[in-house]
Amino acid sequence: MAGNRENHRQQTPYRAWFRCGEGCDVRLDLTEIVYHCPKCGGLLEVEHDIERLKQQSPNYWRRLFDERYMRTNWPYGSGVWGKKEWVCPEVSNENVISMYEGGTNLFWAERFGAEIGVEDLWIKQCGNSHTGSFKDLGMTVLVSMVNEMIAQGIAIDAVACASTGDTSAALAAYCAAAGIPAVVLLPRAKISPAQLIQPIANGALVLSLDTDFDGCMAIVKEITKDKSIYLANSMNSLRIEGQKTVAFEIVQQCDWEVPDWVVIPGGNLGNVSALGSGFWMMKELGVINRLPRIVCAQAARANPLYESFLTGFAEFRPKKAEKTLASAIQIGNPVSIRRAIRTLKRFNGIVEQATEQELSDAVARADRTGLFNCPHTGVALASLIKCLEKGIIRKDEKVVVISTANGLKFPEFKIRYHTDALEGVVGHYVNKPVELPARAEAVLEAIRMHRDRMAS
Ligand SMILES: *Cc1c(COP(=O)(O)O)cnc(C)c1O
Ligand SMILES: [Zn+2]
């Protein structure tokens, strides 16, 4: 077992380890089962041997990553593992659990941009991934690391998470591919049926609890004090390492140029921290020479970060999240609050919020230009519209919106919108199906009426 580790250490000269995100002098191996700094209790971060990475030129890295991008050479064709040296060099290739996640399309939202008044609008379609959300990016790293640890003889019986739906889907799929038991804690009746069936289909132990996400989170923290159950929530910073590749990919897909703004929906606030960490790393390594500004977009019904932003981040108060259509970000006590605030300060960032009405209309409006958005992406799009209206984002700036999940996971939301059945929401872009007898004249008449309506 130890031999395996030694072989691997010879495979790569790059190293990474845990350090304290609050700055204590702490350094722990990535195979340690630990989520908090032993000195101050703050969250850990993965730190890379930047000096060693800097021994290669920015051009070396750009070329290497371009050569690997979306090819078959295991495991480098994965959008995450194609940047292995910058993500998690501590896993040997034979222990990687990957489904070739990442490499998602960057959609030029030309028509939608023109409608809302921004010329250069792009949408990073992170939901076009194995389980339909960006959570795959972090989970491939976490589950691979667990697989590596098990191969080294470390006793782990199962991996567990609390989830608003997408984390559990990703955990269940990657654990199933690895043959490692998965345990998921879900708030009863607060996730979509598609999200519920994903971990069921993948054979996870699915526990539906009579509480909300924050309640599930408290319990999963409790049960993972037992080190044989490994914690897969984003307070485990291995997840952040995989998710930061979204920043790498955006820059790579823009021919290694940096956009002016990145808009990210935020709940537990791991992802906003992850993207910040990715951009920061590229700047440290000289691959980019400036940083984008960041907008974190929250649902108005679950907006503790927005409220903190209004105080200039001087204060932060966790709150009880109210029910929102953007169920994956219905979180009142975000685990990554401190790192998110650090990120926003570093990126001259802002926080905007969207109401149920605003997020629903933004989804429908953008869908009419060829997209198929989830409600969380709707929060980001609605926040972008508000930033444009306020003049915070200018029409000639390049904007990338992070679409976090695939709209196909949320058909009930879309059906209810288009049948005007969403409580408290007036559908301004409703498109109802027309029911007709099976006769050609009736169909022709419907087409004529539709054309007249479009023309008027
Ligand atoms: C997890 C998730 C988010 C929020 O990400 P955080 O890291 O919790 O802020 C947003 N949208 C979707 C679809 C998600 O699954
Ligand atoms: Zn510390």
Coordinates of C-alpha atoms and ligand atoms in Angstrom, one line a residue:
M1 CA 0.0 0.0 0.0
A2 CA 2.7 2.4 1.0
G3 CA 4.5 1.3 -2.2
N4 CA 1.6 2.6 -4.2
R5 CA 2.1 6.0 -2.6
E6 CA 5.8 6.0 -3.3
N7 CA 5.3 5.0 -7.0
H8 CA 2.9 7.9 -7.3
R9 CA 5.2 10.4 -5.8
Q10 CA 7.7 9.5 -8.5
Q11 CA 5.0 10.0 -11.2
T12 CA 4.7 13.8 -10.7
P13 CA 6.9 16.5 -9.2
Y14 CA 3.9 18.6 -8.2
R15 CA 2.5 18.7 -4.7
A16 CA -0.6 20.0 -2.9
W17 CA -1.7 19.9 0.8
F18 CA -4.3 21.4 3.1
R19 CA -3.6 24.7 4.9
C20 CA -5.8 26.9 7.1
G21 CA -7.9 29.3 5.1
E22 CA -7.7 31.8 8.0
G23 CA -3.9 31.9 7.9
C24 CA -2.8 29.7 10.8
D25 CA 0.5 27.9 10.3
V26 CA -1.0 24.5 9.6
R27 CA -0.1 22.0 6.9
L28 CA -1.8 18.6 6.5
D29 CA -1.7 15.9 3.9
L30 CA -4.6 15.6 1.5
T31 CA -5.1 12.0 2.8
E32 CA -5.9 13.3 6.3
I33 CA -9.6 13.1 7.2
V34 CA -10.0 16.6 8.5
Y35 CA -12.2 19.5 7.3
H36 CA -11.3 22.2 9.8
C37 CA -8.2 23.9 11.0
P38 CA -7.1 22.1 14.2
K39 CA -6.0 25.5 15.6
C40 CA -8.8 27.9 14.9
G41 CA -11.6 25.8 13.5
G42 CA -11.8 27.6 10.2
L43 CA -12.2 25.9 6.9
L44 CA -9.2 24.4 5.2
E45 CA -7.9 25.2 1.7
V46 CA -5.9 23.2 -0.7
E47 CA -2.6 24.9 -1.3
H48 CA -0.4 24.1 -4.3
D49 CA 3.4 24.2 -4.6
I50 CA 3.2 27.4 -6.7
E51 CA 7.0 27.9 -6.9
R52 CA 7.3 24.4 -8.5
L53 CA 4.4 25.2 -10.9
K54 CA 6.1 28.5 -11.8
Q55 CA 9.1 26.7 -13.0
Q56 CA 7.1 26.1 -16.2
S57 CA 6.2 29.1 -18.3
P58 CA 2.6 30.3 -18.8
N59 CA 3.0 29.2 -22.4
Y60 CA 3.9 25.7 -21.4
W61 CA 0.7 25.4 -19.4
R62 CA -1.5 26.9 -22.0
R63 CA -0.1 24.6 -24.6
L64 CA -0.3 21.5 -22.4
F65 CA -3.9 22.2 -21.5
D66 CA -4.9 23.0 -25.1
E67 CA -3.3 19.7 -26.3
R68 CA -5.3 17.7 -23.7
Y69 CA -8.6 19.5 -23.9
M70 CA -11.5 17.1 -24.8
R71 CA -9.3 14.3 -26.0
T72 CA -9.3 10.7 -24.9
N73 CA -5.9 10.2 -23.2
W74 CA -6.9 9.0 -19.6
P75 CA -7.6 11.0 -17.5
Y76 CA -6.6 14.2 -19.2
G77 CA -9.6 14.4 -21.5
S78 CA -11.7 15.4 -18.5
G79 CA -12.1 19.1 -18.2
V80 CA -11.0 18.7 -14.5
W81 CA -8.1 16.2 -14.9
G82 CA -6.8 17.9 -18.0
K83 CA -5.5 20.4 -15.4
K84 CA -4.5 17.8 -12.9
E85 CA -1.2 19.5 -11.9
W86 CA -3.2 22.6 -10.8
V87 CA -6.1 20.7 -9.3
C88 CA -5.1 17.5 -7.4
P89 CA -1.6 16.1 -8.2
E90 CA -1.9 13.8 -5.2
V91 CA -4.1 11.2 -6.9
S92 CA -2.5 8.6 -9.1
N93 CA -4.1 8.3 -12.6
E94 CA -5.2 4.7 -11.9
N95 CA -7.3 5.9 -8.9
V96 CA -9.0 8.7 -10.7
I97 CA -12.8 8.3 -10.9
S98 CA -13.9 10.4 -13.9
M99 CA -16.8 10.6 -16.3
Y100 CA -15.1 13.1 -18.5
E101 CA -16.9 16.0 -16.8
G102 CA -16.2 19.6 -17.7
G103 CA -15.4 20.8 -21.2
T104 CA -18.9 22.3 -21.2
N105 CA -19.9 24.7 -24.0
L106 CA -19.6 28.5 -23.6
F107 CA -22.8 29.7 -25.3
W108 CA -22.7 33.0 -27.1
A109 CA -26.0 34.5 -26.0
E110 CA -26.1 36.9 -28.8
R111 CA -29.9 37.4 -29.1
F112 CA -30.6 37.5 -25.3
G113 CA -27.6 39.9 -24.8
A114 CA -29.0 42.2 -27.5
E115 CA -32.4 42.1 -25.8
I116 CA -31.1 43.1 -22.4
G117 CA -28.5 45.5 -23.6
V118 CA -25.1 43.8 -23.4
E119 CA -23.1 43.1 -26.5
D120 CA -20.7 40.4 -25.4
L121 CA -22.7 37.9 -23.3
W122 CA -21.6 34.3 -22.8
I123 CA -23.2 31.6 -20.8
K124 CA -21.0 28.8 -19.4
Q125 CA -23.2 25.7 -19.6
C126 CA -21.9 23.8 -16.5
G127 CA -25.2 21.9 -16.4
N128 CA -24.3 20.0 -19.6
S129 CA -22.3 17.5 -17.6
H130 CA -22.6 13.9 -16.5
T131 CA -25.2 14.4 -13.7
G132 CA -26.5 17.8 -15.0
S133 CA -24.8 20.3 -12.7
F134 CA -21.4 21.7 -12.0
K135 CA -21.2 19.6 -8.8
D136 CA -19.6 16.9 -11.0
L137 CA -16.5 19.0 -11.2
G138 CA -15.8 18.9 -7.5
M139 CA -17.1 15.4 -6.9
T140 CA -14.7 13.8 -9.3
V141 CA -11.8 15.2 -7.3
L142 CA -13.3 14.3 -3.9
V143 CA -14.3 10.7 -4.8
S144 CA -10.9 10.2 -6.6
M145 CA -9.1 11.3 -3.5
V146 CA -11.2 8.9 -1.4
N147 CA -10.5 6.1 -3.9
E148 CA -6.8 6.9 -3.5
M149 CA -7.0 6.8 0.3
I150 CA -8.8 3.5 0.2
A151 CA -6.1 2.1 -2.1
Q152 CA -3.5 3.3 0.5
G153 CA -5.3 1.3 3.1
I154 CA -7.2 4.1 4.9
A155 CA -10.5 2.8 6.4
I156 CA -13.4 4.6 4.8
D157 CA -16.8 2.8 4.8
A158 CA -18.9 5.4 3.0
V159 CA -19.0 9.0 1.7
A160 CA -21.9 11.2 2.9
C161 CA -23.4 14.6 2.0
A162 CA -26.3 16.9 2.8
S163 CA -27.7 18.2 -0.4
T164 CA -30.2 20.5 -2.1
G165 CA -30.3 17.9 -4.9
D166 CA -27.3 18.3 -7.2
T167 CA -24.5 17.4 -4.7
S168 CA -26.3 14.1 -3.9
A169 CA -26.8 13.3 -7.6
A170 CA -23.1 13.9 -8.3
L171 CA -21.9 12.0 -5.2
A172 CA -24.1 9.0 -5.9
A173 CA -22.9 8.8 -9.5
Y174 CA -19.2 9.0 -8.8
C175 CA -19.4 6.7 -5.8
A176 CA -21.3 4.2 -7.9
A177 CA -18.6 4.4 -10.6
A178 CA -16.0 3.8 -7.9
G179 CA -17.9 1.1 -6.1
I180 CA -17.8 3.1 -2.8
P181 CA -21.0 3.3 -0.7
A182 CA -22.8 6.8 -0.8
V183 CA -25.1 8.2 1.8
V184 CA -27.2 11.3 1.0
L185 CA -29.3 13.4 3.4
L186 CA -32.0 15.4 1.6
P187 CA -34.6 17.8 2.9
R188 CA -38.0 16.1 2.4
A189 CA -40.1 17.6 -0.5
K190 CA -37.6 20.4 -1.2
I191 CA -35.8 19.0 -4.3
S192 CA -37.1 18.3 -7.7
P193 CA -38.3 14.7 -8.6
A194 CA -35.4 14.4 -11.2
Q195 CA -32.9 15.3 -8.5
L196 CA -34.4 12.8 -6.1
I197 CA -34.4 9.9 -8.6
Q198 CA -30.7 10.4 -9.5
P199 CA -29.1 9.1 -6.3
I200 CA -31.9 6.4 -6.0
A201 CA -31.0 5.1 -9.5
N202 CA -27.3 5.2 -8.6
G203 CA -27.9 3.0 -5.6
A204 CA -27.1 5.4 -2.8
L205 CA -28.6 5.2 0.6
V206 CA -31.1 8.1 0.3
L207 CA -32.3 9.6 3.6
S208 CA -35.2 12.0 3.2
L209 CA -35.3 14.2 6.4
D210 CA -38.1 16.3 7.8
T211 CA -36.0 19.5 7.8
D212 CA -34.4 22.0 5.4
F213 CA -30.9 22.0 3.9
D214 CA -29.3 23.7 6.9
G215 CA -30.9 21.0 9.1
C216 CA -29.4 18.2 6.9
M217 CA -26.0 19.9 7.0
A218 CA -26.0 20.0 10.8
I219 CA -26.7 16.2 10.9
V220 CA -24.1 15.3 8.3
K221 CA -21.5 17.2 10.2
E222 CA -22.5 15.2 13.3
I223 CA -22.3 11.8 11.7
T224 CA -19.0 12.5 9.9
K225 CA -17.2 13.1 13.2
D226 CA -16.8 9.3 12.8
K227 CA -13.9 9.2 10.4
S228 CA -15.1 6.1 8.6
I229 CA -17.8 8.3 7.0
Y230 CA -16.1 10.8 4.7
L231 CA -17.8 14.2 4.3
A232 CA -18.5 15.3 0.7
N233 CA -20.0 18.8 1.3
S234 CA -18.2 21.8 0.0
M235 CA -16.7 22.6 3.4
N236 CA -14.4 19.8 2.2
S237 CA -12.1 22.0 0.1
L238 CA -11.3 19.1 -2.3
R239 CA -14.6 20.0 -4.0
I240 CA -13.4 23.6 -4.5
E241 CA -10.3 22.3 -6.4
G242 CA -12.4 20.7 -9.0
Q243 CA -14.9 23.5 -9.3
K244 CA -12.2 26.1 -9.9
T245 CA -11.6 24.5 -13.3
V246 CA -14.6 26.5 -14.5
A247 CA -12.5 29.6 -14.3
F248 CA -9.7 27.9 -16.2
E249 CA -12.0 26.7 -18.9
I250 CA -13.7 30.1 -19.4
V251 CA -10.3 31.7 -19.9
Q252 CA -9.1 28.9 -22.1
Q253 CA -12.3 29.0 -24.2
C254 CA -11.8 32.8 -24.6
D255 CA -8.3 32.2 -26.1
W256 CA -6.8 32.8 -22.7
E257 CA -8.4 36.2 -22.4
V258 CA -10.2 37.3 -19.2
P259 CA -13.8 38.5 -19.3
D260 CA -14.8 41.7 -17.5
W261 CA -17.5 40.1 -15.3
V262 CA -18.5 36.7 -14.1
V263 CA -22.0 36.2 -12.7
I264 CA -22.4 33.3 -10.3
P265 CA -25.5 32.1 -8.5
G266 CA -24.6 31.5 -4.8
G267 CA -26.1 29.4 -2.0
N268 CA -23.6 27.7 0.2
L269 CA -21.0 29.9 -1.5
G270 CA -18.5 27.2 -2.4
N271 CA -18.7 27.9 -6.1
V272 CA -18.1 31.6 -5.9
S273 CA -15.0 30.9 -3.8
A274 CA -13.9 28.2 -6.2
L275 CA -14.1 30.4 -9.3
G276 CA -12.2 33.1 -7.4
S277 CA -9.5 30.7 -6.5
G278 CA -9.2 29.5 -10.1
F279 CA -8.8 33.1 -11.5
W280 CA -6.4 33.9 -8.7
M281 CA -4.2 30.9 -9.4
M282 CA -4.0 31.7 -13.1
K283 CA -2.9 35.2 -12.2
E284 CA -0.2 33.9 -9.8
L285 CA 1.1 31.7 -12.5
G286 CA 1.2 34.5 -15.1
V287 CA -1.3 32.8 -17.4
I288 CA -3.6 35.9 -17.1
N289 CA -2.6 39.4 -16.1
R290 CA -5.8 40.8 -14.7
L291 CA -8.9 39.6 -12.8
P292 CA -12.5 39.8 -13.7
R293 CA -15.1 41.3 -11.4
I294 CA -17.5 39.0 -9.8
V295 CA -21.3 39.3 -9.2
C296 CA -22.7 36.8 -6.7
A297 CA -26.4 36.4 -7.4
Q298 CA -28.7 35.3 -4.6
A299 CA -32.4 34.5 -4.4
A300 CA -34.1 37.3 -2.5
R301 CA -35.7 34.6 -0.3
A302 CA -32.3 33.2 0.7
N303 CA -30.0 36.2 0.7
P304 CA -27.8 36.4 3.8
L305 CA -24.8 37.4 1.7
Y306 CA -26.7 40.1 -0.1
E307 CA -27.7 41.5 3.3
S308 CA -24.1 41.4 4.4
F309 CA -23.0 43.1 1.2
L310 CA -25.4 46.0 2.0
T311 CA -23.3 46.6 5.2
G312 CA -20.1 46.5 3.2
F313 CA -19.5 43.0 4.6
A314 CA -19.1 44.6 8.0
E315 CA -21.8 42.3 9.4
F316 CA -23.1 38.8 8.6
R317 CA -26.2 37.2 10.0
P318 CA -27.3 33.7 9.1
K319 CA -31.0 33.5 8.5
K320 CA -33.8 31.0 7.9
A321 CA -34.0 30.6 4.1
E322 CA -37.5 31.0 2.8
K323 CA -38.9 28.6 0.1
T324 CA -37.7 29.6 -3.3
L325 CA -38.0 28.1 -6.8
A326 CA -34.2 28.3 -6.9
S327 CA -34.2 25.3 -4.5
A328 CA -30.5 24.5 -4.9
I329 CA -29.6 27.8 -3.3
Q330 CA -32.3 27.8 -0.6
I331 CA -29.6 28.2 2.1
G332 CA -29.6 30.6 5.0
N333 CA -26.4 29.7 6.8
P334 CA -23.7 29.3 4.0
V335 CA -20.8 27.1 5.0
S336 CA -18.3 29.1 2.8
I337 CA -19.4 32.5 4.0
R338 CA -15.9 33.6 5.1
R339 CA -14.1 32.5 2.0
A340 CA -16.9 34.0 -0.2
I341 CA -16.5 37.4 1.4
R342 CA -12.7 37.2 1.0
T343 CA -13.2 36.4 -2.6
L344 CA -15.6 39.2 -3.3
K345 CA -13.3 41.7 -1.6
R346 CA -10.4 40.5 -3.7
F347 CA -12.4 40.6 -7.0
N348 CA -14.0 44.0 -6.3
G349 CA -17.2 41.9 -6.4
I350 CA -20.8 42.8 -5.7
V351 CA -23.9 40.9 -4.6
E352 CA -27.3 41.2 -6.3
Q353 CA -30.6 39.4 -5.6
A354 CA -33.6 38.3 -7.6
T355 CA -37.2 37.8 -6.6
E356 CA -39.3 34.8 -7.6
Q357 CA -40.9 36.9 -10.3
E358 CA -37.6 38.2 -11.7
L359 CA -35.9 34.8 -11.8
S360 CA -38.9 33.1 -13.4
D361 CA -39.2 35.7 -16.1
A362 CA -35.5 35.8 -16.8
V363 CA -35.5 32.0 -17.3
A364 CA -38.4 32.2 -19.7
R365 CA -37.0 35.2 -21.6
A366 CA -33.6 33.6 -22.1
D367 CA -35.2 30.3 -23.0
R368 CA -36.9 32.0 -25.9
T369 CA -33.5 32.7 -27.3
G370 CA -32.5 29.1 -27.4
L371 CA -31.4 28.3 -23.9
F372 CA -33.2 26.0 -21.4
N373 CA -32.3 27.4 -18.0
C374 CA -32.7 26.1 -14.5
P375 CA -34.1 28.5 -11.9
H376 CA -30.6 29.2 -10.4
T377 CA -29.3 30.4 -13.7
G378 CA -32.5 32.5 -13.8
V379 CA -31.3 34.2 -10.5
A380 CA -28.0 35.0 -12.3
L381 CA -29.6 36.3 -15.4
A382 CA -32.1 38.4 -13.5
S383 CA -29.2 39.8 -11.4
L384 CA -27.3 40.6 -14.6
I385 CA -30.3 42.5 -15.9
K386 CA -30.5 44.6 -12.7
C387 CA -26.7 45.3 -12.8
L388 CA -27.1 46.6 -16.4
E389 CA -30.1 48.7 -15.4
K390 CA -28.1 50.2 -12.6
G391 CA -25.2 50.9 -14.9
I392 CA -22.9 48.7 -12.7
I393 CA -22.2 46.6 -15.8
R394 CA -21.7 48.5 -19.0
K395 CA -23.1 47.3 -22.4
D396 CA -19.6 47.1 -24.0
E397 CA -18.2 44.8 -21.3
K398 CA -17.7 41.1 -21.7
V399 CA -19.9 39.1 -19.3
V400 CA -19.9 35.4 -18.6
V401 CA -22.9 34.0 -16.7
I402 CA -22.4 30.6 -14.9
S403 CA -25.3 28.3 -15.7
T404 CA -25.1 25.9 -12.8
A405 CA -27.6 23.1 -13.7
N406 CA -29.4 21.7 -16.7
G407 CA -33.0 22.9 -17.1
L408 CA -34.1 19.4 -17.7
K409 CA -33.8 18.7 -14.0
F410 CA -36.6 21.2 -13.3
P411 CA -39.5 20.4 -15.7
E412 CA -42.2 21.1 -13.0
F413 CA -41.0 24.6 -12.6
K414 CA -41.1 25.2 -16.3
I415 CA -44.5 23.5 -16.8
R416 CA -46.0 25.6 -14.0
Y417 CA -44.6 28.8 -15.4
H418 CA -46.0 28.2 -18.9
T419 CA -49.4 27.2 -17.5
D420 CA -49.4 30.2 -15.3
A421 CA -49.6 28.0 -12.2
L422 CA -46.6 29.4 -10.2
E423 CA -47.9 30.9 -7.0
G424 CA -47.1 34.6 -6.7
V425 CA -45.6 34.8 -10.2
V426 CA -47.2 36.3 -13.2
G427 CA -45.8 34.7 -16.3
H428 CA -44.9 37.5 -18.7
Y429 CA -43.5 35.1 -21.3
V430 CA -45.9 32.2 -21.1
N431 CA -46.2 30.0 -24.1
K432 CA -49.2 27.7 -23.9
P433 CA -49.6 24.7 -26.1
V434 CA -52.6 24.9 -28.5
E435 CA -54.9 21.9 -28.4
L436 CA -56.6 21.2 -31.7
P437 CA -58.7 18.5 -33.5
A438 CA -56.5 16.5 -35.9
R439 CA -57.4 18.5 -39.0
A440 CA -55.1 20.3 -41.4
E441 CA -57.3 23.4 -41.7
A442 CA -57.3 23.8 -37.9
V443 CA -53.5 23.6 -37.9
L444 CA -53.1 26.1 -40.7
E445 CA -55.5 28.5 -38.9
A446 CA -53.4 28.2 -35.7
I447 CA -50.2 28.9 -37.7
R448 CA -51.8 32.0 -39.3
M449 CA -53.0 33.3 -35.9
H450 CA -49.6 32.7 -34.4
R451 CA -47.9 34.6 -37.3
D452 CA -50.3 37.6 -36.9
R453 CA -49.6 37.7 -33.1
M454 CA -45.9 37.7 -33.7
A455 CA -46.2 40.5 -36.3
S456 CA -48.3 42.7 -34.0
Ligands
LIG1 C1 -25.0 23.9 -5.7 C2 -25.7 24.8 -6.6 C3 -25.6 26.2 -6.6 C4 -24.9 27.0 -5.5 O1 -23.6 26.7 -5.4 P1 -22.9 27.0 -4.0 O2 -21.5 26.6 -4.1 O3 -23.7 26.3 -2.9 O4 -23.0 28.5 -3.8 C5 -26.2 26.9 -7.6 N1 -27.0 26.3 -8.6 C6 -27.1 25.0 -8.6 C7 -27.9 24.4 -9.7 C8 -26.4 24.2 -7.7 O5 -26.6 22.8 -7.7
ZN2 ZN -6.7 28.1 11.5

